[in-house]
């Protein structure tokens, strides 16, 4: 299904990060409709609700409160209705073994959160642009993995 925008969800308990993501989405050349959740429980509650719009992408903070990120990731990746969602996990500091575990459990993208707004804007723009290319060309997202 080709459309002119991406539905993106951001799950982060830091209001400052949510504002940054919203501003980045507004400035993109690619149309984005976004929703935000402050914890994993609300994210999964929404995704599992009857009226949920299934997003093309989810940006989820590694240490999200409520339901842990790994639980959310597992739930998303085991439900066939979510099979096309591209999951980006991000955090400030993480070990290589934890990054590997994130990919093994089904995340498509790992982003080490940059220290500056401009760095975050560059990384998020790159991730969304590449995902948009997959989305519009019908490429197989199952093979889409990326580390930024």
Short mmCIF file of N, CA and C in Angstrom, two decimals:
data_model
loop_
_atom_site.label_atom_id
_atom_site.label_comp_id
_atom_site.label_asym_id
_atom_site.label_seq_id
_atom_site.Cartn_x
_atom_site.Cartn_y
_atom_site.Cartn_z
N UNK A 1 0.84 -1.18 0.00
CA UNK A 1 0.00 0.00 0.00
C UNK A 1 0.89 1.24 0.00
N UNK A 2 0.78 2.04 -1.03
CA UNK A 2 1.53 3.28 -1.11
C UNK A 2 0.68 4.43 -0.60
N UNK A 3 1.24 5.26 0.23
CA UNK A 3 0.55 6.45 0.68
C UNK A 3 1.57 7.56 0.83
N UNK A 4 1.10 8.74 1.14
CA UNK A 4 1.97 9.90 1.10
C UNK A 4 2.56 10.27 2.45
N UNK A 5 2.39 9.43 3.44
CA UNK A 5 2.93 9.72 4.76
C UNK A 5 3.20 8.42 5.50
N UNK A 6 3.97 8.53 6.57
CA UNK A 6 4.24 7.41 7.47
C UNK A 6 3.56 7.68 8.80
N UNK A 7 2.98 6.65 9.38
CA UNK A 7 2.50 6.71 10.76
C UNK A 7 3.65 6.26 11.64
N UNK A 8 4.01 7.10 12.59
CA UNK A 8 5.14 6.81 13.48
C UNK A 8 4.71 7.01 14.92
N UNK A 9 5.10 6.07 15.77
CA UNK A 9 4.87 6.20 17.21
C UNK A 9 6.22 6.35 17.90
N UNK A 10 6.26 7.26 18.86
CA UNK A 10 7.43 7.41 19.72
C UNK A 10 7.02 7.07 21.14
N UNK A 11 7.81 6.20 21.79
CA UNK A 11 7.55 5.83 23.18
C UNK A 11 8.76 6.26 24.01
N UNK A 12 8.56 7.29 24.83
CA UNK A 12 9.64 7.86 25.64
C UNK A 12 9.02 8.58 26.82
N UNK A 13 9.57 8.42 28.00
CA UNK A 13 9.04 9.08 29.19
C UNK A 13 9.64 10.47 29.41
N UNK A 14 10.56 10.90 28.55
CA UNK A 14 11.19 12.22 28.66
C UNK A 14 10.47 13.18 27.72
N UNK A 15 9.74 14.14 28.30
CA UNK A 15 8.95 15.07 27.49
C UNK A 15 9.82 15.88 26.53
N UNK A 16 11.05 16.18 26.95
CA UNK A 16 11.98 16.90 26.08
C UNK A 16 12.29 16.11 24.82
N UNK A 17 12.52 14.81 24.97
CA UNK A 17 12.78 13.96 23.80
C UNK A 17 11.56 13.91 22.89
N UNK A 18 10.37 13.82 23.47
CA UNK A 18 9.13 13.79 22.67
C UNK A 18 9.02 15.07 21.84
N UNK A 19 9.31 16.20 22.44
CA UNK A 19 9.26 17.48 21.72
C UNK A 19 10.27 17.48 20.59
N UNK A 20 11.49 16.99 20.84
CA UNK A 20 12.51 16.91 19.79
C UNK A 20 12.01 16.06 18.63
N UNK A 21 11.49 14.87 18.93
CA UNK A 21 11.00 13.99 17.86
C UNK A 21 9.89 14.66 17.06
N UNK A 22 8.93 15.27 17.74
CA UNK A 22 7.82 15.95 17.03
C UNK A 22 8.34 17.04 16.10
N UNK A 23 9.30 17.82 16.59
CA UNK A 23 9.88 18.89 15.76
C UNK A 23 10.62 18.34 14.56
N UNK A 24 11.34 17.24 14.77
CA UNK A 24 12.07 16.61 13.66
C UNK A 24 11.07 16.10 12.62
N UNK A 25 10.01 15.43 13.07
CA UNK A 25 9.00 14.90 12.15
C UNK A 25 8.36 16.02 11.32
N UNK A 26 8.07 17.16 11.96
CA UNK A 26 7.46 18.29 11.26
C UNK A 26 8.36 18.84 10.16
N UNK A 27 9.66 18.78 10.37
CA UNK A 27 10.61 19.35 9.43
C UNK A 27 11.01 18.44 8.27
N UNK A 28 10.52 17.21 8.27
CA UNK A 28 10.91 16.27 7.22
C UNK A 28 10.17 16.55 5.91
N UNK A 29 10.81 16.18 4.80
CA UNK A 29 10.16 16.28 3.50
C UNK A 29 9.13 15.17 3.34
N UNK A 30 9.31 14.08 4.06
CA UNK A 30 8.37 12.97 4.06
C UNK A 30 7.27 13.29 5.07
N UNK A 31 6.02 13.10 4.69
CA UNK A 31 4.92 13.36 5.59
C UNK A 31 4.88 12.35 6.72
N UNK A 32 4.67 12.83 7.94
CA UNK A 32 4.64 11.97 9.11
C UNK A 32 3.43 12.32 9.96
N UNK A 33 2.68 11.30 10.34
CA UNK A 33 1.63 11.45 11.35
C UNK A 33 2.16 10.71 12.57
N UNK A 34 2.29 11.43 13.69
CA UNK A 34 2.92 10.81 14.85
C UNK A 34 2.01 10.77 16.07
N UNK A 35 2.27 9.78 16.89
CA UNK A 35 1.63 9.64 18.19
C UNK A 35 2.74 9.36 19.19
N UNK A 36 2.51 9.75 20.45
CA UNK A 36 3.53 9.55 21.47
C UNK A 36 2.93 8.91 22.70
N UNK A 37 3.72 8.05 23.32
CA UNK A 37 3.33 7.39 24.56
C UNK A 37 4.49 7.51 25.54
N UNK A 38 4.15 7.64 26.84
CA UNK A 38 5.20 7.85 27.84
C UNK A 38 5.63 6.57 28.53
N UNK A 39 5.01 5.44 28.18
CA UNK A 39 5.44 4.18 28.77
C UNK A 39 5.05 3.00 27.87
N UNK A 40 5.68 1.87 28.11
CA UNK A 40 5.46 0.69 27.28
C UNK A 40 4.07 0.10 27.43
N UNK A 41 3.49 0.22 28.62
CA UNK A 41 2.15 -0.32 28.85
C UNK A 41 1.12 0.41 27.99
N UNK A 42 1.19 1.74 27.96
CA UNK A 42 0.25 2.53 27.14
C UNK A 42 0.48 2.27 25.65
N UNK A 43 1.74 2.14 25.24
CA UNK A 43 2.06 1.83 23.84
C UNK A 43 1.37 0.54 23.42
N UNK A 44 1.57 -0.52 24.19
CA UNK A 44 1.01 -1.82 23.82
C UNK A 44 -0.51 -1.83 23.97
N UNK A 45 -1.03 -1.09 24.95
CA UNK A 45 -2.48 -0.96 25.10
C UNK A 45 -3.09 -0.36 23.84
N UNK A 46 -2.44 0.69 23.33
CA UNK A 46 -2.94 1.31 22.10
C UNK A 46 -2.84 0.35 20.92
N UNK A 47 -1.67 -0.24 20.70
CA UNK A 47 -1.48 -1.12 19.55
C UNK A 47 -2.46 -2.29 19.55
N UNK A 48 -2.82 -2.78 20.73
CA UNK A 48 -3.73 -3.91 20.82
C UNK A 48 -5.20 -3.51 20.87
N UNK A 49 -5.48 -2.20 20.83
CA UNK A 49 -6.88 -1.76 20.85
C UNK A 49 -7.51 -1.91 19.47
N UNK A 50 -8.82 -1.99 19.46
CA UNK A 50 -9.56 -2.22 18.20
C UNK A 50 -9.36 -1.11 17.17
N UNK A 51 -9.33 0.14 17.59
CA UNK A 51 -9.25 1.25 16.66
C UNK A 51 -7.84 1.72 16.34
N UNK A 52 -6.84 0.96 16.73
CA UNK A 52 -5.45 1.39 16.54
C UNK A 52 -5.09 1.48 15.07
N UNK A 53 -4.40 2.56 14.73
CA UNK A 53 -3.78 2.67 13.41
C UNK A 53 -2.39 2.07 13.56
N UNK A 54 -2.14 0.96 12.85
CA UNK A 54 -0.85 0.28 12.97
C UNK A 54 0.21 1.13 12.27
N UNK A 55 1.24 1.56 13.01
CA UNK A 55 2.25 2.43 12.43
C UNK A 55 3.23 1.67 11.54
N UNK A 56 3.89 2.41 10.68
CA UNK A 56 4.98 1.83 9.89
C UNK A 56 6.26 1.77 10.71
N UNK A 57 6.39 2.68 11.68
CA UNK A 57 7.60 2.75 12.51
C UNK A 57 7.25 3.03 13.96
N UNK A 58 8.08 2.47 14.85
CA UNK A 58 8.01 2.78 16.27
C UNK A 58 9.42 3.11 16.73
N UNK A 59 9.58 4.28 17.34
CA UNK A 59 10.82 4.65 18.03
C UNK A 59 10.55 4.41 19.50
N UNK A 60 11.34 3.55 20.14
CA UNK A 60 11.10 3.23 21.55
C UNK A 60 12.40 3.35 22.35
N UNK A 61 12.31 4.07 23.44
CA UNK A 61 13.45 4.26 24.34
C UNK A 61 13.78 2.93 25.01
N UNK A 62 15.06 2.61 25.10
CA UNK A 62 15.51 1.33 25.65
C UNK A 62 15.00 1.10 27.06
N UNK A 63 15.06 2.13 27.90
CA UNK A 63 14.66 1.96 29.31
C UNK A 63 13.31 2.62 29.59
N UNK A 64 12.35 2.34 28.73
CA UNK A 64 10.99 2.89 28.88
C UNK A 64 10.33 2.28 30.14
N UNK A 65 9.62 3.09 30.94
CA UNK A 65 8.95 2.54 32.11
C UNK A 65 7.64 1.83 31.73
N UNK A 66 7.01 1.24 32.73
CA UNK A 66 5.74 0.54 32.50
C UNK A 66 6.03 -0.89 32.08
N UNK A 67 5.85 -1.16 30.81
CA UNK A 67 6.22 -2.47 30.25
C UNK A 67 7.59 -2.28 29.63
N UNK A 68 8.53 -3.16 29.94
CA UNK A 68 9.90 -3.02 29.44
C UNK A 68 9.96 -3.10 27.93
N UNK A 69 10.96 -2.43 27.36
CA UNK A 69 11.13 -2.39 25.91
C UNK A 69 11.20 -3.80 25.32
N UNK A 70 11.95 -4.69 25.96
CA UNK A 70 12.10 -6.05 25.43
C UNK A 70 10.75 -6.79 25.41
N UNK A 71 9.92 -6.54 26.41
CA UNK A 71 8.58 -7.14 26.42
C UNK A 71 7.74 -6.60 25.27
N UNK A 72 7.80 -5.29 25.06
CA UNK A 72 7.06 -4.66 23.96
C UNK A 72 7.56 -5.22 22.62
N UNK A 73 8.87 -5.29 22.46
CA UNK A 73 9.47 -5.79 21.23
C UNK A 73 9.02 -7.22 20.95
N UNK A 74 9.07 -8.06 21.97
CA UNK A 74 8.65 -9.45 21.81
C UNK A 74 7.18 -9.55 21.41
N UNK A 75 6.34 -8.75 22.08
CA UNK A 75 4.91 -8.77 21.79
C UNK A 75 4.62 -8.30 20.36
N UNK A 76 5.32 -7.27 19.93
CA UNK A 76 5.14 -6.74 18.57
C UNK A 76 5.60 -7.76 17.54
N UNK A 77 6.76 -8.33 17.76
CA UNK A 77 7.34 -9.23 16.76
C UNK A 77 6.66 -10.59 16.69
N UNK A 78 5.91 -10.98 17.71
CA UNK A 78 5.24 -12.28 17.66
C UNK A 78 3.80 -12.18 17.16
N UNK A 79 3.28 -10.96 16.99
CA UNK A 79 1.91 -10.79 16.51
C UNK A 79 1.92 -10.50 15.01
N UNK A 80 1.31 -11.37 14.20
CA UNK A 80 1.34 -11.19 12.74
C UNK A 80 0.80 -9.84 12.26
N UNK A 81 -0.15 -9.23 12.99
CA UNK A 81 -0.70 -7.95 12.52
C UNK A 81 0.33 -6.82 12.62
N UNK A 82 1.42 -7.05 13.36
CA UNK A 82 2.46 -6.03 13.51
C UNK A 82 3.70 -6.33 12.68
N UNK A 83 3.65 -7.32 11.81
CA UNK A 83 4.86 -7.80 11.13
C UNK A 83 5.56 -6.76 10.27
N UNK A 84 4.85 -5.73 9.82
CA UNK A 84 5.46 -4.73 8.95
C UNK A 84 6.00 -3.52 9.70
N UNK A 85 5.86 -3.50 11.02
CA UNK A 85 6.35 -2.35 11.79
C UNK A 85 7.88 -2.42 11.89
N UNK A 86 8.53 -1.30 11.57
CA UNK A 86 9.97 -1.17 11.75
C UNK A 86 10.20 -0.59 13.14
N UNK A 87 10.97 -1.31 13.96
CA UNK A 87 11.22 -0.91 15.34
C UNK A 87 12.63 -0.32 15.46
N UNK A 88 12.69 0.93 15.97
CA UNK A 88 13.96 1.58 16.27
C UNK A 88 14.06 1.71 17.79
N UNK A 89 15.11 1.14 18.36
CA UNK A 89 15.38 1.24 19.79
C UNK A 89 16.52 2.24 19.95
N UNK A 90 16.37 3.15 20.92
CA UNK A 90 17.43 4.12 21.13
C UNK A 90 17.70 4.32 22.62
N UNK A 91 18.94 4.71 22.89
CA UNK A 91 19.37 5.01 24.26
C UNK A 91 20.69 5.77 24.22
N UNK A 92 21.08 6.31 25.38
CA UNK A 92 22.35 7.03 25.49
C UNK A 92 23.53 6.07 25.56
N UNK A 93 23.49 5.15 26.52
CA UNK A 93 24.59 4.21 26.76
C UNK A 93 24.06 2.79 26.79
N UNK A 94 24.79 1.90 26.13
CA UNK A 94 24.39 0.49 26.10
C UNK A 94 25.60 -0.34 25.69
N UNK A 95 25.67 -1.56 26.18
CA UNK A 95 26.78 -2.44 25.81
C UNK A 95 26.52 -3.09 24.46
N UNK A 96 27.58 -3.56 23.82
CA UNK A 96 27.44 -4.23 22.52
C UNK A 96 26.60 -5.50 22.65
N UNK A 97 26.72 -6.19 23.78
CA UNK A 97 25.91 -7.41 23.95
C UNK A 97 24.42 -7.07 24.05
N UNK A 98 24.09 -5.93 24.66
CA UNK A 98 22.69 -5.50 24.73
C UNK A 98 22.18 -5.09 23.35
N UNK A 99 23.03 -4.45 22.54
CA UNK A 99 22.65 -4.09 21.17
C UNK A 99 22.37 -5.37 20.38
N UNK A 100 23.24 -6.35 20.54
CA UNK A 100 23.06 -7.62 19.84
C UNK A 100 21.74 -8.28 20.25
N UNK A 101 21.44 -8.24 21.55
CA UNK A 101 20.19 -8.82 22.05
C UNK A 101 18.97 -8.12 21.46
N UNK A 102 19.07 -6.80 21.29
CA UNK A 102 17.97 -6.03 20.68
C UNK A 102 17.70 -6.53 19.27
N UNK A 103 18.76 -6.72 18.48
CA UNK A 103 18.60 -7.21 17.10
C UNK A 103 18.09 -8.65 17.07
N UNK A 104 18.62 -9.49 17.95
CA UNK A 104 18.19 -10.89 18.01
C UNK A 104 16.69 -10.98 18.32
N UNK A 105 16.21 -10.07 19.15
CA UNK A 105 14.80 -10.07 19.53
C UNK A 105 13.89 -9.37 18.54
N UNK A 106 14.45 -8.88 17.41
CA UNK A 106 13.60 -8.41 16.33
C UNK A 106 13.62 -6.94 15.99
N UNK A 107 14.38 -6.11 16.72
CA UNK A 107 14.44 -4.70 16.35
C UNK A 107 15.12 -4.57 14.99
N UNK A 108 14.71 -3.56 14.24
CA UNK A 108 15.30 -3.31 12.93
C UNK A 108 16.46 -2.31 13.00
N UNK A 109 16.34 -1.37 13.93
CA UNK A 109 17.32 -0.28 14.01
C UNK A 109 17.71 -0.07 15.47
N UNK A 110 19.01 0.13 15.69
CA UNK A 110 19.47 0.61 16.99
C UNK A 110 20.12 1.97 16.76
N UNK A 111 19.71 2.95 17.57
CA UNK A 111 20.28 4.30 17.46
C UNK A 111 20.86 4.69 18.82
N UNK A 112 22.16 4.96 18.83
CA UNK A 112 22.75 5.56 20.03
C UNK A 112 22.34 7.03 19.99
N UNK A 113 21.56 7.44 20.98
CA UNK A 113 20.99 8.78 20.97
C UNK A 113 22.10 9.83 21.02
N UNK A 114 22.16 10.68 19.99
CA UNK A 114 23.18 11.74 19.96
C UNK A 114 23.00 12.73 21.10
N UNK A 115 24.08 13.42 21.43
CA UNK A 115 24.07 14.39 22.54
C UNK A 115 23.40 15.71 22.16
N UNK A 116 23.29 15.99 20.87
CA UNK A 116 22.75 17.28 20.43
C UNK A 116 21.47 17.10 19.63
N UNK A 117 20.66 18.15 19.58
CA UNK A 117 19.44 18.12 18.78
C UNK A 117 19.79 17.91 17.30
N UNK A 118 20.81 18.60 16.83
CA UNK A 118 21.20 18.47 15.41
C UNK A 118 21.63 17.03 15.09
N UNK A 119 22.35 16.41 16.01
CA UNK A 119 22.76 15.01 15.83
C UNK A 119 21.55 14.09 15.80
N UNK A 120 20.60 14.33 16.70
CA UNK A 120 19.37 13.53 16.74
C UNK A 120 18.58 13.72 15.45
N UNK A 121 18.49 14.95 15.00
CA UNK A 121 17.76 15.26 13.77
C UNK A 121 18.37 14.52 12.58
N UNK A 122 19.68 14.53 12.50
CA UNK A 122 20.38 13.85 11.40
C UNK A 122 20.13 12.35 11.44
N UNK A 123 20.25 11.74 12.62
CA UNK A 123 20.07 10.29 12.75
C UNK A 123 18.63 9.88 12.46
N UNK A 124 17.66 10.59 13.04
CA UNK A 124 16.24 10.24 12.83
C UNK A 124 15.86 10.44 11.37
N UNK A 125 16.34 11.52 10.76
CA UNK A 125 16.05 11.77 9.34
C UNK A 125 16.60 10.64 8.47
N UNK A 126 17.81 10.18 8.77
CA UNK A 126 18.40 9.09 8.00
C UNK A 126 17.59 7.80 8.15
N UNK A 127 17.19 7.49 9.37
CA UNK A 127 16.41 6.27 9.62
C UNK A 127 15.07 6.33 8.88
N UNK A 128 14.39 7.45 8.98
CA UNK A 128 13.08 7.58 8.33
C UNK A 128 13.21 7.58 6.81
N UNK A 129 14.24 8.23 6.29
CA UNK A 129 14.44 8.27 4.83
C UNK A 129 14.68 6.87 4.28
N UNK A 130 15.52 6.10 4.94
CA UNK A 130 15.78 4.74 4.47
C UNK A 130 14.52 3.88 4.60
N UNK A 131 13.80 4.03 5.70
CA UNK A 131 12.55 3.28 5.86
C UNK A 131 11.55 3.68 4.78
N UNK A 132 11.47 4.95 4.45
CA UNK A 132 10.56 5.44 3.41
C UNK A 132 10.88 4.76 2.07
N UNK A 133 12.17 4.59 1.80
CA UNK A 133 12.56 3.91 0.55
C UNK A 133 12.07 2.46 0.55
N UNK A 134 12.18 1.78 1.68
CA UNK A 134 11.65 0.43 1.79
C UNK A 134 10.13 0.44 1.63
N UNK A 135 9.49 1.40 2.26
CA UNK A 135 8.03 1.51 2.27
C UNK A 135 7.48 1.74 0.86
N UNK A 136 8.09 2.65 0.13
CA UNK A 136 7.55 3.02 -1.18
C UNK A 136 7.96 2.07 -2.30
N UNK A 137 9.02 1.33 -2.11
CA UNK A 137 9.49 0.44 -3.18
C UNK A 137 9.06 -1.01 -2.97
N UNK A 138 8.43 -1.29 -1.83
CA UNK A 138 7.96 -2.65 -1.56
C UNK A 138 9.08 -3.62 -1.23
N UNK A 139 10.23 -3.11 -0.80
CA UNK A 139 11.33 -4.00 -0.40
C UNK A 139 10.95 -4.77 0.86
N UNK A 140 11.58 -5.91 1.05
CA UNK A 140 11.30 -6.77 2.19
C UNK A 140 11.89 -6.17 3.48
N UNK A 141 11.03 -5.73 4.38
CA UNK A 141 11.49 -5.12 5.63
C UNK A 141 12.06 -6.14 6.60
N UNK A 142 11.83 -7.43 6.33
CA UNK A 142 12.37 -8.47 7.22
C UNK A 142 13.89 -8.44 7.23
N UNK A 143 14.49 -7.97 6.15
CA UNK A 143 15.95 -7.93 6.06
C UNK A 143 16.51 -6.55 6.39
N UNK A 144 15.68 -5.65 6.86
CA UNK A 144 16.09 -4.28 7.15
C UNK A 144 16.61 -4.19 8.58
N UNK A 145 17.94 -4.04 8.72
CA UNK A 145 18.54 -3.74 10.02
C UNK A 145 19.57 -2.65 9.83
N UNK A 146 19.73 -1.85 10.87
CA UNK A 146 20.59 -0.67 10.75
C UNK A 146 21.04 -0.27 12.14
N UNK A 147 22.28 0.21 12.23
CA UNK A 147 22.81 0.72 13.49
C UNK A 147 23.33 2.12 13.23
N UNK A 148 22.80 3.09 13.99
CA UNK A 148 23.17 4.50 13.80
C UNK A 148 23.81 5.01 15.07
#
